Coordinates of C-alpha atoms in Angstrom, one line a residue:
M180 CA 41.3 -42.8 3.1
L181 CA 41.2 -39.1 3.9
V182 CA 40.8 -37.9 0.7
S183 CA 37.3 -40.2 0.1
G184 CA 36.2 -38.9 4.0
L185 CA 36.8 -35.2 2.2
L186 CA 34.9 -36.2 -0.9
N187 CA 31.8 -37.6 1.3
I188 CA 32.1 -34.6 3.2
L189 CA 32.1 -32.4 0.2
A190 CA 28.8 -34.4 -1.3
I191 CA 26.7 -34.1 1.6
L192 CA 27.3 -30.8 2.0
Q193 CA 26.2 -30.2 -1.7
F194 CA 22.9 -32.4 -1.0
L195 CA 22.1 -30.6 1.9
K196 CA 22.9 -27.0 -0.3
I197 CA 20.1 -28.6 -3.0
F198 CA 17.4 -29.8 -0.1
N199 CA 17.8 -27.1 1.1
Y200 CA 16.4 -24.9 -2.0
I201 CA 14.0 -27.6 -2.0
A202 CA 12.6 -27.5 1.8
F203 CA 12.1 -24.5 1.4
V204 CA 9.9 -24.3 -1.4
F205 CA 8.0 -26.4 0.0
I206 CA 7.5 -24.8 3.5
L207 CA 6.0 -21.8 1.0
I208 CA 3.4 -24.3 -0.6
D209 CA 2.9 -26.2 3.0
M210 CA 3.7 -24.9 6.4
N211 CA 1.9 -28.5 7.6
K212 CA 5.7 -29.9 6.8
L213 CA 7.3 -28.7 10.1
F214 CA 9.9 -31.5 9.7
V215 CA 10.9 -30.7 6.0
F216 CA 11.7 -27.1 7.8
S217 CA 13.5 -28.4 11.3
L218 CA 16.0 -29.9 9.1
A219 CA 16.0 -27.4 6.3
S220 CA 17.1 -24.5 9.1
F221 CA 20.4 -26.7 9.3
C222 CA 21.2 -27.0 6.4
L223 CA 20.6 -23.4 5.5
F224 CA 22.7 -22.2 8.4
L225 CA 25.6 -24.4 6.5
T226 CA 24.9 -23.2 3.1
A227 CA 24.2 -19.4 4.0
K228 CA 26.8 -17.5 1.9
S229 CA 26.2 -19.7 -1.4
Q230 CA 22.1 -19.2 -0.8
I231 CA 22.0 -15.2 -0.7
V232 CA 23.9 -14.8 -3.4
E233 CA 21.9 -17.4 -5.2
R234 CA 18.6 -16.4 -4.5
R235 CA 18.5 -12.4 -3.2
L236 CA 18.1 -9.8 -6.0
P237 CA 18.3 -5.8 -5.4
V238 CA 15.5 -4.4 -7.0
G239 CA 18.0 -1.8 -8.8
D240 CA 19.6 1.6 -8.2
A241 CA 16.4 3.4 -10.3
V242 CA 14.7 2.1 -6.6
N243 CA 17.8 1.8 -4.6
S244 CA 19.8 4.9 -3.1
A245 CA 22.5 6.6 -0.7
F246 CA 19.7 6.5 1.2
K247 CA 16.8 4.2 3.4
E248 CA 14.5 2.2 1.3
S249 CA 11.6 0.3 2.9
N250 CA 8.0 -1.1 3.2
A251 CA 7.6 -2.1 -0.7
R252 CA 4.2 -2.7 -2.0
M253 CA 3.7 -3.8 -5.0
T254 CA 0.4 -2.8 -7.3
P255 CA -2.0 -6.0 -8.4
D256 CA -0.8 -5.8 -12.1
K257 CA 2.6 -5.8 -11.4
S258 CA 3.6 -2.3 -12.8
R259 CA 4.4 0.4 -10.0
L260 CA 6.2 -0.1 -6.9
Y261 CA 5.3 2.0 -3.5
F262 CA 8.2 2.5 -1.3
V263 CA 9.8 4.3 1.7
R264 CA 12.6 6.4 1.2
E265 CA 14.0 7.9 4.2
G266 CA 16.4 11.1 4.8
H267 CA 16.5 12.7 1.1
P268 CA 16.2 16.1 0.3
Q269 CA 12.9 16.0 -1.3
N270 CA 11.3 15.0 1.6
T271 CA 8.2 17.4 2.5
R272 CA 9.1 17.4 5.9
I273 CA 13.9 17.2 5.6
N274 CA 14.1 20.8 7.2
E275 CA 12.1 19.2 10.2
E276 CA 13.4 16.2 10.4
K277 CA 16.4 14.5 9.1
F278 CA 14.9 10.7 9.3
C279 CA 11.6 11.9 7.7
Q280 CA 9.9 9.0 5.6
D281 CA 8.0 9.7 2.3
I282 CA 6.4 7.1 -0.2
W283 CA 8.2 6.6 -3.5
Y284 CA 7.4 5.2 -6.0
S285 CA 8.9 3.0 -9.2
D286 CA 7.0 2.4 -12.7
W287 CA 8.2 -1.2 -14.5
S288 CA 9.4 -0.9 -17.7
S289 CA 8.4 -3.5 -19.6
D290 CA 10.4 -2.7 -22.8
N291 CA 13.5 -1.9 -20.7
N292 CA 13.0 -5.5 -18.3
T293 CA 13.4 -2.9 -15.1
W294 CA 12.0 -0.5 -13.0
L295 CA 12.0 3.0 -14.0
P296 CA 13.3 6.0 -12.1
A297 CA 11.9 6.3 -8.5
V298 CA 9.4 9.6 -7.7
K299 CA 7.9 10.7 -4.4
M300 CA 4.3 11.2 -4.5
S301 CA 2.7 13.8 -4.6
D302 CA -0.4 15.5 -2.3
P303 CA -2.7 14.3 -1.0
F304 CA 0.3 11.9 0.4
N305 CA 3.1 12.4 2.4
R306 CA 1.8 15.0 4.6
H307 CA 2.8 13.9 7.7
T308 CA 6.4 13.4 9.2
Y309 CA 6.2 9.2 9.1
N310 CA 4.7 8.1 5.8
A311 CA 3.5 4.6 4.3
I312 CA 1.3 2.2 2.7
V313 CA 0.5 -0.4 4.4
Y314 CA -2.0 -1.4 2.1
I315 CA -3.6 -2.0 -1.7
A316 CA -6.7 -3.1 -2.4
P317 CA -6.9 -6.0 -5.1
D318 CA -7.8 -3.5 -7.9
G319 CA -5.4 -1.1 -7.1
K320 CA -8.0 1.7 -6.5
E321 CA -7.5 2.3 -2.6
L322 CA -5.0 2.8 -0.1
I323 CA -4.4 2.6 3.1
I324 CA -1.5 4.5 4.9
R325 CA -0.2 5.5 8.3
G326 CA -1.6 8.0 9.7
A327 CA -4.9 9.2 11.1
Y328 CA -6.4 12.1 8.7
K329 CA -9.1 14.0 9.8
E330 CA -9.8 16.8 6.6
G331 CA -7.0 16.2 4.7
K332 CA -4.8 17.2 8.7
W333 CA -2.7 14.5 10.7
F334 CA -4.1 14.7 13.7
E335 CA -3.2 11.2 15.6
N336 CA -1.5 8.1 15.2
G337 CA -3.8 5.7 13.1
F338 CA -4.6 4.8 9.4
S339 CA -5.9 6.0 6.8
T340 CA -7.5 5.1 3.2
S341 CA -7.5 7.0 0.1
F342 CA -9.8 6.1 -3.0
F343 CA -8.3 6.8 -7.2
D344 CA -11.3 8.0 -9.1
G345 CA -9.5 7.1 -12.1
V346 CA -8.3 10.8 -12.3
S347 CA -6.3 11.2 -8.8
W348 CA -6.4 10.1 -5.1
S349 CA -9.3 11.4 -2.9
V350 CA -8.2 13.2 0.5
P351 CA -6.9 10.3 3.4
E352 CA -9.9 10.1 5.7
R353 CA -9.0 8.2 9.2
I354 CA -10.3 4.3 9.9
V355 CA -12.1 4.3 13.5
I356 CA -9.6 1.8 15.4
D357 CA -11.4 1.6 19.0
E358 CA -8.8 3.2 21.6
Y359 CA -6.0 2.1 19.2
A360 CA -4.5 6.3 19.3
S361 CA -4.6 5.8 23.3
M362 CA -2.5 2.4 23.6
V363 CA 0.1 3.6 21.1
K364 CA 2.4 5.1 23.6
G365 CA 5.8 3.5 22.1
L366 CA 8.0 5.3 19.2
Y367 CA 7.4 3.1 16.4
D368 CA 3.8 1.4 15.4
G369 CA 2.8 0.2 11.4
A370 CA -0.1 -2.6 10.0
A371 CA -0.9 -5.1 8.0
F372 CA -4.6 -5.4 6.5
S373 CA -6.4 -9.1 5.3
M374 CA -7.1 -8.8 1.3
D375 CA -11.0 -8.4 2.6
K376 CA -9.9 -5.9 5.2
K377 CA -11.6 -7.8 7.9
M378 CA -8.8 -8.5 9.9
A379 CA -5.9 -6.5 10.9
I380 CA -2.6 -6.9 12.5
F381 CA -0.4 -4.2 14.0
F382 CA 2.7 -4.1 15.9
F383 CA 3.3 -1.2 18.2
S384 CA 4.3 -0.5 22.7
E385 CA 1.5 0.1 25.0
K386 CA 4.5 1.4 27.4
A387 CA 5.6 4.7 27.1
N388 CA 8.8 5.7 24.9
A389 CA 9.2 1.9 24.4
I390 CA 11.4 0.9 21.1
H391 CA 10.5 -2.7 21.3
S392 CA 7.2 -3.7 20.1
D393 CA 4.4 -6.5 20.2
L394 CA 1.7 -7.5 17.4
Y395 CA -1.9 -6.6 17.8
V396 CA -5.3 -8.0 15.9
S397 CA -8.2 -6.3 15.1
F398 CA -11.4 -7.3 13.6
L399 CA -13.8 -5.5 11.2
K400 CA -16.8 -4.6 12.0
M401 CA -20.6 -3.7 11.1
D402 CA -20.2 -0.1 10.8
G403 CA -16.9 -0.3 9.4
S404 CA -14.7 0.8 12.4
Y405 CA -12.6 -1.8 13.7
T406 CA -12.5 -3.5 17.3
R407 CA -10.1 -2.3 20.4
P408 CA -6.7 -4.3 18.8
V409 CA -5.8 -7.5 21.0
K410 CA -2.2 -8.5 21.8
L411 CA -1.2 -11.2 19.7
K412 CA 0.7 -13.0 23.2
I413 CA 1.8 -16.5 21.3
L414 CA 3.7 -14.4 18.8
S415 CA 5.3 -11.7 21.4
S416 CA 8.4 -11.9 22.4
P417 CA 10.5 -9.8 24.9
D418 CA 12.1 -8.4 21.9
D419 CA 10.8 -6.3 19.3
E420 CA 8.1 -7.9 16.4
I421 CA 7.9 -5.6 13.5
T422 CA 6.1 -5.1 10.2
P423 CA 3.7 -7.8 9.8
Y424 CA 2.6 -8.9 6.6
I425 CA -0.7 -11.1 6.2
S426 CA -0.9 -14.1 2.8
N427 CA -2.9 -13.3 0.4
D428 CA -5.1 -16.3 1.5
G429 CA -4.7 -15.2 5.2
K430 CA -3.3 -18.1 6.6
L431 CA 0.3 -17.1 7.1
L432 CA 1.5 -13.7 9.0
Y433 CA 5.2 -12.9 7.9
F434 CA 6.8 -10.6 10.2
S435 CA 10.7 -9.1 11.7
S436 CA 11.6 -9.6 15.1
D437 CA 15.6 -9.2 16.4
R438 CA 14.6 -12.5 19.2
A439 CA 16.9 -14.6 20.0
G440 CA 18.1 -17.5 17.0
G441 CA 18.8 -15.7 14.7
S442 CA 21.0 -14.8 11.9
G443 CA 21.6 -11.5 12.2
N444 CA 20.0 -7.7 13.8
Y445 CA 16.4 -8.5 12.7
D446 CA 14.9 -11.8 10.9
L447 CA 12.1 -12.6 8.9
Y448 CA 10.1 -14.6 10.3
V449 CA 6.5 -16.7 9.2
S450 CA 3.3 -18.5 11.2
R451 CA 0.5 -20.3 10.0
R452 CA -2.6 -19.5 11.3
L453 CA -3.9 -22.3 13.6
D454 CA -8.2 -21.2 13.3
E455 CA -10.4 -19.0 12.8
S456 CA -10.3 -16.8 16.2
W457 CA -7.0 -15.4 14.0
L458 CA -5.9 -15.6 17.8
N459 CA -4.1 -18.2 17.4
W460 CA -0.7 -18.9 15.6
G461 CA 1.7 -21.9 15.3
S462 CA 5.3 -21.3 16.0
P463 CA 7.0 -18.8 14.4
L464 CA 9.5 -20.2 11.6
N465 CA 12.9 -18.1 10.6
L466 CA 12.7 -17.9 6.8
G467 CA 16.7 -19.2 6.8
S468 CA 19.0 -18.0 4.7
S469 CA 17.3 -17.6 1.8
F470 CA 15.9 -14.1 3.2
N471 CA 18.1 -13.8 5.9
T472 CA 21.7 -12.6 6.8
I473 CA 24.3 -10.8 9.3
G474 CA 22.2 -7.4 8.9
F475 CA 18.6 -6.2 9.5
E476 CA 16.1 -8.0 7.2
A477 CA 12.1 -6.5 7.4
G478 CA 9.2 -5.7 5.7
F479 CA 8.5 -8.2 3.7
S480 CA 5.6 -8.4 0.8
S481 CA 4.5 -10.2 -2.3
S482 CA 3.1 -9.9 -5.2
S483 CA -0.5 -10.9 -6.2
D484 CA 0.1 -13.8 -7.6
E485 CA 2.8 -14.4 -4.7
T486 CA 5.5 -15.4 -7.1
M487 CA 7.9 -12.6 -5.6
A488 CA 8.3 -11.5 -2.3
F489 CA 10.1 -8.0 -1.6
Y490 CA 11.6 -6.8 1.8
T491 CA 14.4 -4.5 2.9
S492 CA 18.4 -5.4 4.2
S493 CA 20.8 -3.6 5.1
Y494 CA 23.5 -6.3 3.8
S495 CA 25.8 -5.4 0.9
S496 CA 23.6 -2.2 0.8
M497 CA 24.2 1.1 -0.9
G498 CA 22.4 3.0 1.9
E499 CA 21.6 2.1 5.4
S500 CA 19.2 -0.5 4.0
D501 CA 17.9 -1.8 0.4
L502 CA 14.7 -3.3 -1.4
V503 CA 15.8 -6.6 -2.8
S504 CA 12.9 -9.5 -3.8
V505 CA 13.6 -13.1 -4.1
A506 CA 11.4 -15.4 -6.0
L507 CA 8.9 -18.1 -4.8
Y508 CA 8.9 -20.9 -6.4
K509 CA 5.6 -23.4 -5.9
E510 CA 4.3 -26.1 -7.8
P511 CA 2.1 -25.4 -10.3
Q512 CA -1.6 -26.3 -8.4
P513 CA -5.3 -26.2 -10.2
V514 CA -7.1 -22.9 -10.2
K515 CA -9.2 -23.4 -6.6
N516 CA -10.5 -20.1 -6.6
V517 CA -11.9 -16.9 -8.2
M518 CA -10.9 -13.7 -6.7
L519 CA -13.5 -10.9 -7.1
T520 CA -13.9 -7.5 -6.6
V521 CA -17.7 -6.4 -5.6
R522 CA -18.9 -3.0 -5.6
V523 CA -22.6 -1.9 -5.1
K524 CA -23.0 2.0 -7.0
D525 CA -26.2 3.7 -7.7
D526 CA -27.4 5.3 -11.2
S527 CA -25.0 7.5 -10.7
G528 CA -22.5 5.4 -9.9
K529 CA -21.5 6.6 -6.4
A530 CA -20.5 4.0 -4.4
L531 CA -23.3 3.0 -1.6
R532 CA -22.6 1.7 1.9
S533 CA -24.4 -2.0 1.1
Y534 CA -24.8 -5.2 2.5
L535 CA -23.4 -8.4 -0.1
Y536 CA -24.7 -11.9 0.2
V537 CA -23.2 -14.7 -2.0
N538 CA -24.6 -18.2 -2.0
D539 CA -23.9 -21.3 -4.5
L540 CA -26.9 -22.6 -5.8
D541 CA -27.2 -25.2 -2.7
N542 CA -28.0 -22.3 -0.8
K543 CA -24.7 -22.8 1.2
V544 CA -23.5 -19.6 2.8
Q545 CA -20.0 -18.6 1.0
N546 CA -20.1 -15.1 3.1
T547 CA -21.7 -11.6 4.3
F548 CA -19.8 -8.3 3.9
F549 CA -20.8 -5.2 4.5
S550 CA -18.4 -2.1 2.5
D551 CA -18.4 1.1 1.8
S552 CA -16.7 1.1 -1.4
G553 CA -16.1 -2.4 -2.3
V554 CA -15.7 -5.7 -1.0
F555 CA -13.0 -8.4 -2.4
I556 CA -14.0 -12.1 -2.1
S557 CA -12.8 -15.7 -2.9
L558 CA -15.5 -18.3 -4.4
F559 CA -15.1 -21.7 -5.8
N560 CA -15.5 -21.2 -9.7
K561 CA -16.8 -24.9 -9.3
S562 CA -20.4 -23.6 -9.2
T563 CA -22.3 -20.7 -10.0
H564 CA -23.4 -18.5 -7.2
V565 CA -26.6 -16.0 -6.1
F566 CA -25.8 -12.6 -5.5
R567 CA -27.7 -10.5 -3.1
A568 CA -27.0 -6.5 -2.8
E569 CA -29.0 -4.1 -0.2
A570 CA -28.8 -0.7 0.4
D571 CA -30.8 1.1 2.8
A572 CA -33.2 3.2 0.4
Y573 CA -32.7 1.4 -2.6
V574 CA -33.7 -1.8 -4.4
E575 CA -32.6 -4.7 -3.8
F576 CA -30.5 -6.5 -6.4
I577 CA -30.6 -10.6 -6.5
D578 CA -29.2 -12.3 -9.4
T579 CA -27.5 -16.0 -10.3
L580 CA -24.1 -15.2 -11.7
D581 CA -21.4 -17.6 -13.6
V582 CA -18.3 -16.6 -11.7
N583 CA -16.0 -17.9 -14.4
E584 CA -17.5 -14.8 -16.6
L585 CA -17.5 -11.9 -14.5
G586 CA -13.5 -11.3 -14.6
N587 CA -11.6 -9.8 -11.9
E588 CA -14.7 -7.0 -11.1
L589 CA -18.9 -7.3 -10.7
L590 CA -20.8 -3.7 -10.9
I591 CA -23.9 -3.6 -9.0
A592 CA -25.4 -1.2 -9.9
I593 CA -28.9 -0.4 -8.0
K594 CA -32.3 2.2 -8.2
R595 CA -33.0 4.6 -5.1
I596 CA -36.8 4.1 -3.9
P597 CA -38.5 7.4 -3.4
E598 CA -38.8 8.5 0.0
P599 CA -41.9 9.3 1.4
V600 CA -42.0 13.1 2.8
M601 CA -43.3 11.8 6.4
R602 CA -41.5 10.6 8.7
V603 CA -42.8 9.9 12.9
S604 CA -41.1 10.4 16.0
I605 CA -39.9 7.3 17.9
A606 CA -39.1 8.0 22.0
L607 CA -36.6 5.0 22.8
N608 CA -36.3 4.5 26.2
S609 CA -33.3 1.8 27.0
I610 CA -33.8 1.0 30.9
A611 CA -31.7 -1.6 32.8
A612 CA -33.4 -4.5 34.0
D613 CA -31.2 -5.2 37.6
N614 CA -31.9 -1.2 38.7
K615 CA -34.8 0.1 36.5
M616 CA -31.9 2.9 35.2
P617 CA -31.4 4.3 31.7
I618 CA -28.8 2.3 30.1
P619 CA -26.6 3.8 26.9
V620 CA -26.9 1.3 24.2
K621 CA -26.4 1.7 20.9
A622 CA -29.4 1.1 18.8
W623 CA -29.5 -0.3 14.9
F624 CA -33.2 0.4 13.4
H625 CA -33.2 -1.3 10.0
T626 CA -36.5 -1.5 7.6
P627 CA -35.0 -4.1 4.4
G628 CA -34.4 -1.6 1.4
Y629 CA -36.2 1.1 3.1
D630 CA -34.4 2.3 5.8
S631 CA -31.0 2.4 8.7
V632 CA -31.1 4.2 11.5
F633 CA -27.9 3.8 13.5
I634 CA -27.2 5.5 17.3
N635 CA -25.8 6.2 20.4
S636 CA -28.5 6.5 23.1
D637 CA -28.4 7.7 26.5
G638 CA -30.9 5.8 27.7
N639 CA -33.7 8.3 26.1
T640 CA -33.5 9.0 22.7
V641 CA -36.3 10.8 20.1
L642 CA -35.6 9.2 16.5
S643 CA -37.3 9.7 13.7
L644 CA -38.5 7.0 11.2
L645 CA -40.5 6.0 8.0
P646 CA -44.5 5.4 8.5
G647 CA -46.5 2.5 8.2
L648 CA -43.3 -0.3 8.3
S649 CA -41.6 -3.4 9.2
Y650 CA -38.4 -2.5 11.5
N651 CA -36.1 -4.9 13.1
F652 CA -34.2 -3.6 15.6
A653 CA -30.9 -4.2 18.0
L654 CA -30.2 -2.7 21.2
S655 CA -27.0 -3.3 22.8
A656 CA -24.8 -2.4 25.9
K657 CA -21.5 -3.7 27.3
N658 CA -23.0 -6.5 30.1
Y659 CA -26.2 -6.8 29.2
I660 CA -28.2 -9.0 27.2
P661 CA -28.8 -7.9 23.6
V662 CA -32.5 -7.3 22.7
L663 CA -33.4 -8.1 18.9
R664 CA -37.3 -7.6 18.3
S665 CA -39.0 -5.7 15.3
F666 CA -42.4 -3.4 15.4
F667 CA -44.4 -1.8 13.1
T668 CA -44.0 2.4 12.7
P669 CA -47.8 3.9 12.7
D670 CA -49.3 4.3 9.4
S671 CA -49.9 8.6 10.5
A672 CA -47.7 11.4 11.5
S673 CA -48.1 10.3 15.7
D674 CA -45.4 9.5 18.0
M675 CA -44.6 6.2 19.3
K676 CA -43.0 5.4 22.5
L677 CA -40.6 2.2 22.8
D678 CA -39.7 1.5 26.0
I679 CA -36.8 -1.4 26.3
V680 CA -35.8 -3.6 28.9
L681 CA -32.2 -5.4 28.7
E682 CA -31.2 -7.6 30.8
P683 CA -27.9 -7.8 32.7
I684 CA -25.2 -10.9 31.2
V685 CA -26.1 -13.5 34.2
L686 CA -24.4 -17.0 34.2
G687 CA -27.1 -20.0 32.9
K688 CA -29.5 -17.2 31.7
G689 CA -30.5 -18.4 28.0
F690 CA -32.1 -16.2 25.0
R691 CA -33.0 -16.3 21.2
L692 CA -33.2 -15.1 17.9
D693 CA -36.7 -14.6 16.6
K694 CA -35.3 -14.3 13.3
L695 CA -33.4 -17.2 12.7
Y696 CA -34.6 -19.4 9.7
F697 CA -33.4 -22.0 8.0
D698 CA -34.4 -24.1 4.8
N699 CA -36.9 -27.1 6.0
G700 CA -35.5 -30.0 6.7
K701 CA -32.3 -28.6 6.6
A702 CA -29.1 -27.3 8.3
S703 CA -28.7 -24.3 5.8
I704 CA -28.8 -20.7 6.9
R705 CA -31.2 -18.7 5.3
P706 CA -30.1 -15.3 4.0
E707 CA -32.3 -13.2 5.7
S708 CA -31.1 -14.4 9.3
F709 CA -28.0 -12.7 8.9
K710 CA -28.5 -9.5 10.2
E711 CA -29.9 -11.3 13.8
L712 CA -26.6 -13.0 13.8
D713 CA -24.2 -9.7 12.9
Y714 CA -25.9 -8.8 16.3
L715 CA -24.8 -11.6 18.1
L716 CA -21.9 -11.3 16.8
Q717 CA -21.2 -7.6 18.1
T718 CA -22.5 -8.3 21.8
M719 CA -19.7 -11.0 20.9
I720 CA -16.8 -9.0 20.2
E721 CA -18.3 -6.3 22.7
N722 CA -18.0 -8.7 25.2
P723 CA -14.8 -10.5 24.7
T724 CA -14.5 -13.0 27.6
M725 CA -17.9 -13.7 27.4
K726 CA -18.7 -17.8 26.1
I727 CA -21.9 -19.2 24.7
Q728 CA -23.4 -22.3 24.6
I729 CA -25.6 -22.5 21.4
S730 CA -28.3 -25.4 21.4
G731 CA -30.4 -26.5 18.8
Y732 CA -34.0 -27.6 18.9
T733 CA -36.9 -29.4 16.8
D734 CA -40.3 -30.2 16.9
N735 CA -41.6 -33.9 17.1
V736 CA -42.2 -34.9 13.9
G737 CA -39.5 -37.4 12.7
S738 CA -37.3 -40.3 14.7
D739 CA -35.6 -39.2 17.4
A740 CA -32.4 -40.0 15.7
L741 CA -32.8 -37.5 13.0
N742 CA -33.9 -34.7 15.0
N743 CA -31.0 -34.9 16.8
Q744 CA -28.8 -34.8 14.3
L745 CA -30.9 -31.8 12.9
S746 CA -30.8 -29.9 15.2
Y747 CA -27.2 -30.0 15.9
D748 CA -26.1 -29.3 12.7
R749 CA -28.8 -26.2 12.8
A750 CA -26.6 -25.2 16.0
F751 CA -23.1 -26.1 14.3
A752 CA -24.1 -24.1 11.7
V753 CA -24.1 -20.9 13.9
S754 CA -21.5 -21.8 15.7
Q755 CA -19.7 -22.5 12.1
Y756 CA -20.7 -18.4 10.9
L757 CA -20.3 -16.8 14.3
I758 CA -16.2 -18.5 14.0
Y759 CA -15.4 -18.2 10.7
R760 CA -15.7 -14.0 11.5
S761 CA -13.3 -14.4 14.1
I762 CA -15.1 -15.2 17.4
S763 CA -12.9 -18.0 19.2
S764 CA -14.1 -21.9 19.1
T765 CA -12.9 -21.8 22.3
R766 CA -15.6 -19.3 23.6
I767 CA -18.5 -21.5 22.1
I768 CA -20.3 -25.0 23.0
T769 CA -22.2 -26.3 20.5
K770 CA -25.0 -28.8 21.9
G771 CA -28.4 -30.6 19.5
M772 CA -31.3 -31.3 22.0
G773 CA -33.7 -32.6 19.5
K774 CA -37.4 -32.4 20.3
K775 CA -36.3 -31.8 24.1
N776 CA -37.3 -28.7 26.4
P777 CA -40.8 -27.6 24.2
V778 CA -41.4 -24.2 24.4
G779 CA -45.3 -24.6 21.7
N780 CA -47.6 -27.2 21.4
N781 CA -46.7 -29.5 18.8
A782 CA -50.2 -30.5 18.4
N783 CA -50.7 -27.2 16.0
E784 CA -48.4 -25.7 13.5
A785 CA -47.7 -22.4 15.5
G786 CA -46.8 -24.6 18.4
R787 CA -44.4 -26.8 16.1
Q788 CA -42.9 -23.4 15.0
L789 CA -41.8 -22.4 18.3
N790 CA -40.2 -25.6 18.9
R791 CA -37.9 -25.4 15.8
R792 CA -35.6 -22.9 17.4
V793 CA -31.7 -22.0 18.6
E794 CA -31.6 -21.2 21.7
F795 CA -27.6 -18.9 23.3
I796 CA -26.7 -19.8 26.9
I797 CA -24.4 -17.4 28.6
I798 CA -21.8 -19.8 30.3
Q799 CA -19.0 -17.2 30.8
K800 CA -19.3 -13.5 31.6

């Protein structure tokens, strides 16, 4: 009886061991299967030692050494592995700081099926004491590194970009992140960027000299800078959260923590994003003994196809910590998306600051992008798409392309429009309606394909624009309703004056976007509306506590039921535009008002056009 019982127990343990292996595979495929993971966690505890032996593989002594290796990042083609090596005699500032960290790399030898001996990255990298790569672009031609550099010199905490031109890397230049340097007061900081760079997750502490960090999120703005980081309270604990990493699809966030309940010193965790706000995340789940040990584990990253993971571990390491790899097994899945890098350049090959609009043939908006050097996008490969690129002072590009025939990169070359010699002077005066005083504003004047001027005005500014053109302009100021209008500049060199009054944000106060267009009888937002919606988006980013009600209206043509549904669908389309660009759904209420509350006369077309509108009401400041 005793022998039989022991055999039964061993059989159960063996089953649990197998189940643990399978369950972890499923959890990587579908994080919604939480019941699988919960049972798997118990199994992981029972079979920790054997799972470590079966699944963890040291990267090799060509990479690992008697020193500390961490922060691995693999190039998209899997040919090179970048990482950080600490305290090595060849590190740039080893004579100044014993624990200095430099970026090294190892190239993969397909002939020998192994990594080649590691080499330290040369200038213009490793110019500071603590260096690391936190992002590699999908085409491998852009790196984001730790440290904010200006004219090639490190000057504060932050991050910088460097571009590869086919021969060498450019001198890193800082990424502007609002208030980042002043917020980072602890001893450590780092970052992860989403694949399209629209979001960034940071770790740092706002407490002076603190050794424990929290996680923060920041959003890309229209001017290429990032918003002030916001703490992810749901993921933060009284303990330490470090080394975030965002999955390719942006749905999973990996990080390391020494929070209670882990296997050892620091463990790897993963959390699923719950909505488009990037502020709401599922409860963090421990990756278990396939990854974690009684030691220190951190710095999770994966290959571009997500079949292999890298991280640093102190368990049985050659030095303080080594890089290890784990195979990520996934069930075969049908290809659903095409990953594409799109670059807009002029005739000489120079990268242009540009807007890129991508629509499918049904004119359902897929995405809107703004980029200095190129954007990485994911498109459904089941349909042909319309690509439209717009850069100031250049001829607009528009073409219908089959995404399955584009490969991995689309280069769009556009020609410059000859610029008139003459410009006209515009005196801009921004005035607060509540106190009649000049008010500082951010102002953007834009005429499609010709000119764009972005300024920070103190309330009274003179700017120079092209004559005889229709300009759209947007003025925004914190705690004031944005002003979105258009005007024609004079044909001659005569001066012009613009006096703009900004109304304060008041509960219940409504406003509308005059250049918000939909397809006839549909809720599809037309591409020419995107800039106007981007102004609204920017206002909500700059006023993070503001909540709005979006109300759709129609004219009196058609049945009440049809108009009520159409008005709601259009308001909903606007809300989705904002939510997809990281405005929390909790800040937006959507209503369809049908033909109620007309502002024009339905007896004529001009009046009916006024009534077909979307209005915004401020319900919380």
